[in-house]
Amino acid sequence: MKEDSKMEELSLCPEFPPNLTGPFIVEVKNISIMDVMTVNSHLQEGGRGKPKYCKAQQKIAIIIPFRNREPHLAIWLHYMLPFLQKQQGDFGIYVVEQINNTTFNRAKLMNVGYSEAIKDYDYNCFIFSDVDIIPMDDRNLYRCSKNPKHMANSLDKFAFRLPYQTIFGGIVAFTQEQFIKINGFSNRFWGWGGEDDELYNRVVAAGMKIERPDPKISRAKAILHHRDPGNEKTGKSFHLINEAAKFMHMDGLNSLEYDVIKRIRHKLYTKITVNVGSQE
Ligand code: UDH
Ligand code: MN
């Protein structure tokens, strides 16, 4: 109670965090989770952090779809936990893990992450991020904007350019209002590809524009890797992508079904292991 009333007196954090330093190098290497825990020992259980001396303007849930990528998660946490704190974020990290015997469904895991995160805290900004993309400049603010934001618009693997104009994958940021307006992601994309293009069509169908940061500032490293087993290219998703406007209000948050198998509050993140069913 006392803590709470003290919090009320904090003034709002500045729009631009004062101690940013700009570009840095992201190295792909073996990182020990124990070391990351030592450096971030002051975080709250479940990978929750918030600024000490000011009140953050947004409450940000970061949602990571996951299966069998521990080395990438360690690198992500190593860079991103200090990054988010430097940006004075009020944040929580959600790693949403699909159980092992079904074809991967990245988009559905995003919907699960959203639905589970809002049970914890009144988050109002949701950043959906692949586990293997890490910004290389701390001026790239992990925040939501007036429009849905595509944050992976300047990846090293694409020579820091958009490979095509409507790309909307990798890392995207939505306010709660924006995300509800499009009914979240489609639940119907099994295997690799298409769910991000369908998401783009939802945003457009809902009358919103995509916002992108300055590509000089949003430079990011995409860790190179082989295709994962259980996440083969679908190749059959064109009709789903094209019919986003028609089906988005029936397929998404309001039709989401899943079973939580485990919910673990790790020091550095909340891990939700989930059965999202399988195709058909
Ligand atoms: N993911 C997992 N586990 C999986 C599959 C996907 O954690 O088994 C998550 C992870 O967060 C990943 C994201 O889903 O970052 C997207 O999947 P991806 O990394 O496979 O997608 P990307 O576009 O794949 O990077 C490119 C396919 C690899 C091509 C290899 C040949 N150059
Ligand atoms: Mn990848």
mmCIF file of C-alpha atoms and ligand atoms in Angstrom:
data_model
loop_
_atom_site.group_PDB
_atom_site.id
_atom_site.type_symbol
_atom_site.label_atom_id
_atom_site.label_comp_id
_atom_site.label_asym_id
_atom_site.label_seq_id
_atom_site.Cartn_x
_atom_site.Cartn_y
_atom_site.Cartn_z
ATOM 1 C CA MET A 1 0.000 0.000 0.000
ATOM 2 C CA LYS A 2 2.712 2.379 1.052
ATOM 3 C CA GLU A 3 4.787 1.390 -1.980
ATOM 4 C CA ASP A 4 1.762 2.055 -4.212
ATOM 5 C CA SER A 5 1.070 5.539 -2.930
ATOM 6 C CA LYS A 6 4.718 6.369 -3.385
ATOM 7 C CA MET A 7 4.448 5.206 -7.005
ATOM 8 C CA GLU A 8 1.582 7.618 -7.659
ATOM 9 C CA GLU A 9 3.870 10.517 -6.933
ATOM 10 C CA LEU A 10 6.413 9.616 -9.590
ATOM 11 C CA SER A 11 6.327 11.877 -12.595
ATOM 12 C CA LEU A 12 5.979 10.482 -16.097
ATOM 13 C CA CYS A 13 9.173 9.295 -17.761
ATOM 14 C CA PRO A 14 10.402 11.524 -20.583
ATOM 15 C CA GLU A 15 9.355 10.583 -24.095
ATOM 16 C CA PHE A 16 12.983 9.982 -25.038
ATOM 17 C CA PRO A 17 14.929 8.074 -22.406
ATOM 18 C CA PRO A 18 17.935 10.190 -21.420
ATOM 19 C CA ASN A 19 20.760 7.658 -21.272
ATOM 20 C CA LEU A 20 20.713 6.027 -24.691
ATOM 21 C CA THR A 21 24.027 5.512 -26.438
ATOM 22 C CA GLY A 22 23.052 4.581 -30.011
ATOM 23 C CA PRO A 23 24.550 1.746 -32.053
ATOM 24 C CA PHE A 24 26.147 -1.347 -30.552
ATOM 25 C CA ILE A 25 27.439 -4.662 -31.842
ATOM 26 C CA VAL A 26 25.413 -7.827 -31.445
ATOM 27 C CA GLU A 27 27.560 -10.929 -31.280
ATOM 28 C CA VAL A 28 26.143 -14.357 -31.914
ATOM 29 C CA LYS A 29 27.842 -16.495 -29.300
ATOM 30 C CA ASN A 30 27.183 -18.928 -26.500
ATOM 31 C CA ILE A 31 25.661 -17.079 -23.580
ATOM 32 C CA SER A 32 25.140 -18.608 -20.178
ATOM 33 C CA ILE A 33 21.728 -17.933 -18.686
ATOM 34 C CA MET A 34 23.379 -17.861 -15.265
ATOM 35 C CA ASP A 35 25.448 -14.858 -16.348
ATOM 36 C CA VAL A 36 22.353 -13.114 -17.691
ATOM 37 C CA MET A 37 20.667 -13.751 -14.342
ATOM 38 C CA THR A 38 23.583 -12.264 -12.437
ATOM 39 C CA VAL A 39 23.582 -9.098 -14.512
ATOM 40 C CA ASN A 40 19.796 -8.751 -14.209
ATOM 41 C CA SER A 41 19.380 -9.875 -10.612
ATOM 42 C CA HIS A 42 17.174 -6.887 -9.744
ATOM 43 C CA LEU A 43 14.395 -7.888 -12.170
ATOM 44 C CA GLN A 44 11.116 -9.152 -10.743
ATOM 45 C CA GLU A 45 10.129 -12.814 -11.205
ATOM 46 C CA GLY A 46 8.805 -13.489 -14.669
ATOM 47 C CA GLY A 47 11.141 -11.043 -16.390
ATOM 48 C CA ARG A 48 9.385 -7.920 -15.159
ATOM 49 C CA GLY A 49 11.155 -4.609 -15.019
ATOM 50 C CA LYS A 50 10.113 -1.011 -14.545
ATOM 51 C CA PRO A 51 11.890 2.283 -14.131
ATOM 52 C CA LYS A 52 12.681 3.259 -10.578
ATOM 53 C CA TYR A 53 12.492 7.020 -10.694
ATOM 54 C CA CYS A 54 9.693 7.762 -13.128
ATOM 55 C CA LYS A 55 6.379 6.345 -14.247
ATOM 56 C CA ALA A 56 6.523 4.669 -17.657
ATOM 57 C CA GLN A 57 4.051 5.890 -20.263
ATOM 58 C CA GLN A 58 3.377 2.379 -21.589
ATOM 59 C CA LYS A 59 3.124 -1.080 -20.080
ATOM 60 C CA ILE A 60 4.765 -3.408 -22.519
ATOM 61 C CA ALA A 61 4.397 -7.159 -22.886
ATOM 62 C CA ILE A 62 7.001 -8.731 -25.120
ATOM 63 C CA ILE A 63 5.772 -11.975 -26.614
ATOM 64 C CA ILE A 64 8.163 -14.499 -28.102
ATOM 65 C CA PRO A 65 6.995 -17.620 -29.954
ATOM 66 C CA PHE A 66 9.271 -20.459 -29.009
ATOM 67 C CA ARG A 67 10.304 -24.058 -29.333
ATOM 68 C CA ASN A 68 13.726 -25.561 -28.916
ATOM 69 C CA ARG A 69 15.759 -22.339 -29.374
ATOM 70 C CA GLU A 70 17.461 -22.027 -25.989
ATOM 71 C CA PRO A 71 20.749 -20.622 -27.367
ATOM 72 C CA HIS A 72 18.880 -17.878 -29.244
ATOM 73 C CA LEU A 73 16.757 -17.055 -26.226
ATOM 74 C CA ALA A 74 19.907 -16.638 -24.115
ATOM 75 C CA ILE A 75 21.371 -14.192 -26.640
ATOM 76 C CA TRP A 76 18.065 -12.325 -26.873
ATOM 77 C CA LEU A 77 17.819 -11.960 -23.096
ATOM 78 C CA HIS A 78 21.479 -10.992 -22.760
ATOM 79 C CA TYR A 79 21.018 -8.003 -25.055
ATOM 80 C CA MET A 80 17.375 -7.151 -24.539
ATOM 81 C CA LEU A 81 16.992 -7.059 -20.762
ATOM 82 C CA PRO A 82 19.570 -4.273 -20.314
ATOM 83 C CA PHE A 83 18.226 -2.599 -23.486
ATOM 84 C CA LEU A 84 14.645 -2.479 -22.219
ATOM 85 C CA GLN A 85 15.759 -1.142 -18.847
ATOM 86 C CA LYS A 86 17.872 1.547 -20.454
ATOM 87 C CA GLN A 87 14.789 2.565 -22.406
ATOM 88 C CA GLN A 88 12.940 2.947 -19.081
ATOM 89 C CA GLY A 89 10.421 0.327 -20.070
ATOM 90 C CA ASP A 90 7.742 -1.068 -17.774
ATOM 91 C CA PHE A 91 7.867 -4.513 -19.308
ATOM 92 C CA GLY A 92 7.266 -8.238 -18.959
ATOM 93 C CA ILE A 93 8.783 -11.002 -21.082
ATOM 94 C CA TYR A 94 6.564 -13.878 -22.236
ATOM 95 C CA VAL A 95 8.085 -16.918 -23.893
ATOM 96 C CA VAL A 96 5.276 -18.962 -25.401
ATOM 97 C CA GLU A 97 6.413 -22.494 -26.057
ATOM 98 C CA GLN A 98 4.539 -24.900 -28.272
ATOM 99 C CA ILE A 99 4.599 -28.550 -27.149
ATOM 100 C CA ASN A 100 6.699 -30.793 -29.187
ATOM 101 C CA ASN A 101 4.651 -33.088 -31.377
ATOM 102 C CA THR A 102 2.738 -30.711 -33.627
ATOM 103 C CA THR A 103 3.481 -28.447 -36.577
ATOM 104 C CA PHE A 104 4.585 -25.022 -35.362
ATOM 105 C CA ASN A 105 1.991 -22.249 -35.343
ATOM 106 C CA ARG A 106 3.810 -18.984 -34.726
ATOM 107 C CA ALA A 107 0.738 -16.765 -35.061
ATOM 108 C CA LYS A 108 -1.385 -18.773 -32.659
ATOM 109 C CA LEU A 109 1.402 -18.626 -30.075
ATOM 110 C CA MET A 110 1.283 -14.831 -30.395
ATOM 111 C CA ASN A 111 -2.448 -14.851 -29.618
ATOM 112 C CA VAL A 112 -1.820 -17.105 -26.623
ATOM 113 C CA GLY A 113 0.917 -14.772 -25.382
ATOM 114 C CA TYR A 114 -1.413 -11.795 -25.600
ATOM 115 C CA SER A 115 -4.259 -13.622 -23.837
ATOM 116 C CA GLU A 116 -2.035 -14.863 -21.027
ATOM 117 C CA ALA A 117 -0.092 -11.620 -20.530
ATOM 118 C CA ILE A 118 -3.235 -9.572 -19.903
ATOM 119 C CA LYS A 119 -4.055 -11.884 -16.984
ATOM 120 C CA ASP A 120 -0.895 -10.624 -15.248
ATOM 121 C CA TYR A 121 -0.972 -6.865 -15.590
ATOM 122 C CA ASP A 122 -2.764 -4.080 -17.451
ATOM 123 C CA TYR A 123 -0.368 -4.090 -20.358
ATOM 124 C CA ASN A 124 -1.320 -1.652 -23.097
ATOM 125 C CA CYS A 125 1.432 -2.322 -25.621
ATOM 126 C CA PHE A 126 2.280 -5.710 -27.109
ATOM 127 C CA ILE A 127 5.490 -6.354 -28.973
ATOM 128 C CA PHE A 128 5.542 -9.662 -30.822
ATOM 129 C CA SER A 129 9.124 -10.667 -31.505
ATOM 130 C CA ASP A 130 10.935 -13.603 -33.020
ATOM 131 C CA VAL A 131 13.523 -15.004 -30.641
ATOM 132 C CA ASP A 132 16.344 -14.503 -33.135
ATOM 133 C CA ILE A 133 16.096 -10.793 -33.996
ATOM 134 C CA ILE A 134 18.038 -8.316 -31.877
ATOM 135 C CA PRO A 135 18.210 -4.557 -32.389
ATOM 136 C CA MET A 136 21.630 -3.000 -32.841
ATOM 137 C CA ASP A 137 20.781 0.513 -31.647
ATOM 138 C CA ASP A 138 19.114 1.487 -28.383
ATOM 139 C CA ARG A 139 17.391 4.500 -29.967
ATOM 140 C CA ASN A 140 15.001 1.999 -31.567
ATOM 141 C CA LEU A 141 12.359 2.420 -28.906
ATOM 142 C CA TYR A 142 10.431 -0.700 -27.941
ATOM 143 C CA ARG A 143 7.153 1.206 -27.718
ATOM 144 C CA CYS A 144 3.791 1.300 -29.393
ATOM 145 C CA SER A 145 2.682 4.102 -31.674
ATOM 146 C CA LYS A 146 -0.421 5.676 -33.204
ATOM 147 C CA ASN A 147 -0.378 2.894 -35.787
ATOM 148 C CA PRO A 148 0.802 -0.720 -35.683
ATOM 149 C CA LYS A 149 4.559 -0.642 -35.995
ATOM 150 C CA HIS A 150 6.853 -2.880 -38.017
ATOM 151 C CA MET A 151 10.116 -2.884 -36.106
ATOM 152 C CA ALA A 152 12.141 -5.459 -38.065
ATOM 153 C CA ASN A 153 12.393 -3.189 -41.100
ATOM 154 C CA SER A 154 16.168 -2.956 -41.221
ATOM 155 C CA LEU A 155 17.702 -6.414 -40.874
ATOM 156 C CA ASP A 156 21.322 -7.190 -41.608
ATOM 157 C CA LYS A 157 20.286 -10.313 -43.536
ATOM 158 C CA PHE A 158 18.294 -8.128 -45.973
ATOM 159 C CA ALA A 159 21.073 -5.505 -46.282
ATOM 160 C CA PHE A 160 19.081 -3.207 -43.947
ATOM 161 C CA ARG A 161 16.276 -2.827 -46.492
ATOM 162 C CA LEU A 162 12.724 -4.020 -46.863
ATOM 163 C CA PRO A 163 12.762 -7.110 -49.115
ATOM 164 C CA TYR A 164 9.238 -6.103 -50.204
ATOM 165 C CA GLN A 165 7.116 -3.088 -49.362
ATOM 166 C CA THR A 166 4.331 -4.795 -47.419
ATOM 167 C CA ILE A 167 6.525 -7.011 -45.243
ATOM 168 C CA PHE A 168 5.242 -7.119 -41.664
ATOM 169 C CA GLY A 169 7.136 -9.898 -39.904
ATOM 170 C CA GLY A 170 9.862 -10.448 -37.342
ATOM 171 C CA ILE A 171 8.933 -7.824 -34.762
ATOM 172 C CA VAL A 172 5.628 -5.935 -34.673
ATOM 173 C CA ALA A 173 4.151 -3.640 -32.024
ATOM 174 C CA PHE A 174 0.443 -3.084 -31.333
ATOM 175 C CA THR A 175 -1.415 -1.160 -28.704
ATOM 176 C CA GLN A 176 -4.170 -3.208 -27.118
ATOM 177 C CA GLU A 177 -6.744 -1.215 -29.054
ATOM 178 C CA GLN A 178 -5.000 -1.846 -32.368
ATOM 179 C CA PHE A 179 -4.602 -5.539 -31.663
ATOM 180 C CA ILE A 180 -8.246 -6.002 -30.688
ATOM 181 C CA LYS A 181 -9.345 -4.086 -33.756
ATOM 182 C CA ILE A 182 -7.818 -6.771 -36.002
ATOM 183 C CA ASN A 183 -8.873 -9.656 -33.722
ATOM 184 C CA GLY A 184 -5.215 -10.603 -33.271
ATOM 185 C CA PHE A 185 -3.409 -12.987 -35.576
ATOM 186 C CA SER A 186 -5.028 -15.746 -37.615
ATOM 187 C CA ASN A 187 -4.946 -19.136 -35.887
ATOM 188 C CA ARG A 188 -4.903 -21.024 -39.168
ATOM 189 C CA PHE A 189 -1.275 -20.873 -40.284
ATOM 190 C CA TRP A 190 0.568 -24.115 -39.584
ATOM 191 C CA GLY A 191 4.227 -24.282 -40.565
ATOM 192 C CA TRP A 192 6.446 -21.533 -41.891
ATOM 193 C CA GLY A 193 5.178 -18.511 -43.796
ATOM 194 C CA GLY A 194 2.193 -16.354 -44.658
ATOM 195 C CA GLU A 195 0.858 -15.455 -41.217
ATOM 196 C CA ASP A 196 2.762 -12.159 -41.282
ATOM 197 C CA ASP A 197 1.375 -11.188 -44.692
ATOM 198 C CA GLU A 198 -2.104 -12.060 -43.520
ATOM 199 C CA LEU A 199 -1.535 -9.845 -40.485
ATOM 200 C CA TYR A 200 -0.577 -6.987 -42.799
ATOM 201 C CA ASN A 201 -3.872 -7.432 -44.667
ATOM 202 C CA ARG A 202 -5.809 -7.330 -41.398
ATOM 203 C CA VAL A 203 -4.216 -4.019 -40.466
ATOM 204 C CA VAL A 204 -5.053 -2.512 -43.841
ATOM 205 C CA ALA A 205 -8.595 -3.931 -43.777
ATOM 206 C CA ALA A 206 -9.093 -2.297 -40.381
ATOM 207 C CA GLY A 207 -8.177 1.066 -41.909
ATOM 208 C CA MET A 208 -4.828 1.442 -40.176
ATOM 209 C CA LYS A 209 -1.437 2.246 -41.631
ATOM 210 C CA ILE A 210 1.860 0.566 -40.865
ATOM 211 C CA GLU A 211 4.457 2.694 -39.191
ATOM 212 C CA ARG A 212 8.164 1.994 -39.572
ATOM 213 C CA PRO A 213 11.076 3.513 -37.667
ATOM 214 C CA ASP A 214 13.985 5.184 -39.434
ATOM 215 C CA PRO A 215 15.955 2.228 -40.876
ATOM 216 C CA LYS A 216 19.220 3.807 -39.766
ATOM 217 C CA ILE A 217 18.053 3.500 -36.188
ATOM 218 C CA SER A 218 16.158 0.211 -36.406
ATOM 219 C CA ARG A 219 19.117 -1.794 -37.708
ATOM 220 C CA ALA A 220 18.923 -5.276 -36.249
ATOM 221 C CA LYS A 221 20.682 -8.602 -36.350
ATOM 222 C CA ALA A 222 18.747 -11.624 -37.545
ATOM 223 C CA ILE A 223 20.574 -14.731 -36.376
ATOM 224 C CA LEU A 224 21.086 -17.106 -39.292
ATOM 225 C CA HIS A 225 19.909 -20.683 -38.793
ATOM 226 C CA HIS A 226 18.463 -23.729 -40.534
ATOM 227 C CA ARG A 227 14.780 -24.300 -40.855
ATOM 228 C CA ASP A 228 13.445 -26.014 -37.745
ATOM 229 C CA PRO A 229 11.905 -29.457 -37.914
ATOM 230 C CA GLY A 230 8.141 -29.154 -37.482
ATOM 231 C CA ASN A 231 8.073 -25.733 -39.144
ATOM 232 C CA GLU A 232 8.220 -26.619 -42.832
ATOM 233 C CA LYS A 233 7.113 -24.140 -45.472
ATOM 234 C CA THR A 234 3.362 -24.338 -45.953
ATOM 235 C CA GLY A 235 3.075 -23.007 -49.491
ATOM 236 C CA LYS A 236 -0.697 -23.328 -49.338
ATOM 237 C CA SER A 237 -1.573 -20.152 -47.547
ATOM 238 C CA PHE A 238 -2.380 -17.762 -50.421
ATOM 239 C CA HIS A 239 -6.137 -18.036 -50.076
ATOM 240 C CA LEU A 240 -5.885 -17.380 -46.333
ATOM 241 C CA ILE A 241 -3.729 -14.316 -46.936
ATOM 242 C CA ASN A 242 -6.058 -12.953 -49.600
ATOM 243 C CA GLU A 243 -9.190 -13.495 -47.564
ATOM 244 C CA ALA A 244 -7.957 -11.776 -44.423
ATOM 245 C CA ALA A 245 -10.605 -9.051 -44.632
ATOM 246 C CA LYS A 246 -13.358 -11.627 -44.980
ATOM 247 C CA PHE A 247 -12.330 -13.930 -42.145
ATOM 248 C CA MET A 248 -10.495 -11.741 -39.654
ATOM 249 C CA HIS A 249 -13.538 -11.212 -37.467
ATOM 250 C CA MET A 250 -14.118 -14.970 -37.123
ATOM 251 C CA ASP A 251 -10.530 -16.170 -36.924
ATOM 252 C CA GLY A 252 -8.282 -14.777 -34.231
ATOM 253 C CA LEU A 253 -8.541 -13.810 -30.575
ATOM 254 C CA ASN A 254 -12.256 -14.563 -30.501
ATOM 255 C CA SER A 255 -11.812 -18.121 -31.822
ATOM 256 C CA LEU A 256 -8.610 -18.946 -29.967
ATOM 257 C CA GLU A 257 -8.482 -22.340 -28.219
ATOM 258 C CA TYR A 258 -5.511 -23.755 -26.349
ATOM 259 C CA ASP A 259 -4.482 -25.603 -23.216
ATOM 260 C CA VAL A 260 -1.800 -24.279 -20.937
ATOM 261 C CA ILE A 261 0.412 -27.207 -19.959
ATOM 262 C CA LYS A 262 2.793 -25.246 -17.741
ATOM 263 C CA ARG A 263 3.309 -21.655 -16.627
ATOM 264 C CA ILE A 264 6.711 -21.029 -15.092
ATOM 265 C CA ARG A 265 7.912 -17.754 -13.647
ATOM 266 C CA HIS A 266 11.571 -17.836 -14.408
ATOM 267 C CA LYS A 267 13.657 -14.969 -13.083
ATOM 268 C CA LEU A 268 14.131 -13.574 -16.595
ATOM 269 C CA TYR A 269 10.808 -14.421 -18.278
ATOM 270 C CA THR A 270 7.461 -16.086 -17.904
ATOM 271 C CA LYS A 271 7.339 -19.302 -19.888
ATOM 272 C CA ILE A 272 3.988 -20.598 -20.976
ATOM 273 C CA THR A 273 4.024 -24.071 -22.444
ATOM 274 C CA VAL A 274 0.945 -24.611 -24.488
ATOM 275 C CA ASN A 275 -0.921 -27.143 -26.559
ATOM 276 C CA VAL A 276 -2.366 -25.227 -29.505
ATOM 277 C CA GLY A 277 -3.758 -28.351 -31.130
ATOM 278 C CA SER A 278 -2.866 -29.350 -34.637
ATOM 279 C CA GLN A 279 -3.957 -28.715 -38.183
ATOM 280 C CA GLU A 280 -7.570 -29.895 -38.981
HETATM 281 N N1 UDH B 1 10.383 -20.626 -33.715
HETATM 282 C C1 UDH B 1 10.875 -21.412 -32.673
HETATM 283 N N2 UDH B 1 11.051 -22.744 -32.870
HETATM 284 C C2 UDH B 1 10.776 -23.351 -34.044
HETATM 285 C C3 UDH B 1 10.289 -22.550 -35.096
HETATM 286 C C4 UDH B 1 10.114 -21.193 -34.902
HETATM 287 O O1 UDH B 1 11.161 -20.918 -31.582
HETATM 288 O O2 UDH B 1 10.963 -24.582 -34.150
HETATM 289 C C5 UDH B 1 10.068 -19.203 -33.459
HETATM 290 C C6 UDH B 1 11.274 -18.347 -33.158
HETATM 291 O O3 UDH B 1 10.905 -17.284 -32.326
HETATM 292 C C7 UDH B 1 11.639 -17.866 -34.539
HETATM 293 C C8 UDH B 1 10.255 -17.585 -35.109
HETATM 294 O O4 UDH B 1 9.451 -18.627 -34.607
HETATM 295 O O5 UDH B 1 12.457 -16.735 -34.515
HETATM 296 C C9 UDH B 1 10.180 -17.536 -36.619
HETATM 297 O O6 UDH B 1 10.664 -18.748 -37.196
HETATM 298 P P1 UDH B 1 11.994 -18.796 -38.070
HETATM 299 O O7 UDH B 1 13.097 -18.201 -37.294
HETATM 300 O O8 UDH B 1 12.169 -20.196 -38.535
HETATM 301 O O9 UDH B 1 11.606 -17.849 -39.281
HETATM 302 P P2 UDH B 1 12.651 -17.253 -40.312
HETATM 303 O O10 UDH B 1 11.880 -16.368 -41.201
HETATM 304 O O11 UDH B 1 13.032 -18.607 -41.049
HETATM 305 O O12 UDH B 1 13.872 -16.740 -39.664
HETATM 306 C C10 UDH B 1 13.729 -18.700 -42.130
HETATM 307 C C11 UDH B 1 13.796 -20.194 -42.407
HETATM 308 C C12 UDH B 1 15.175 -20.714 -42.399
HETATM 309 C C13 UDH B 1 15.754 -20.683 -43.782
HETATM 310 C C14 UDH B 1 17.075 -21.407 -43.792
HETATM 311 C C15 UDH B 1 17.707 -21.362 -45.149
HETATM 312 N N3 UDH B 1 18.402 -20.118 -45.373
HETATM 313 MN MN MN B 2 14.611 -16.878 -37.758
#
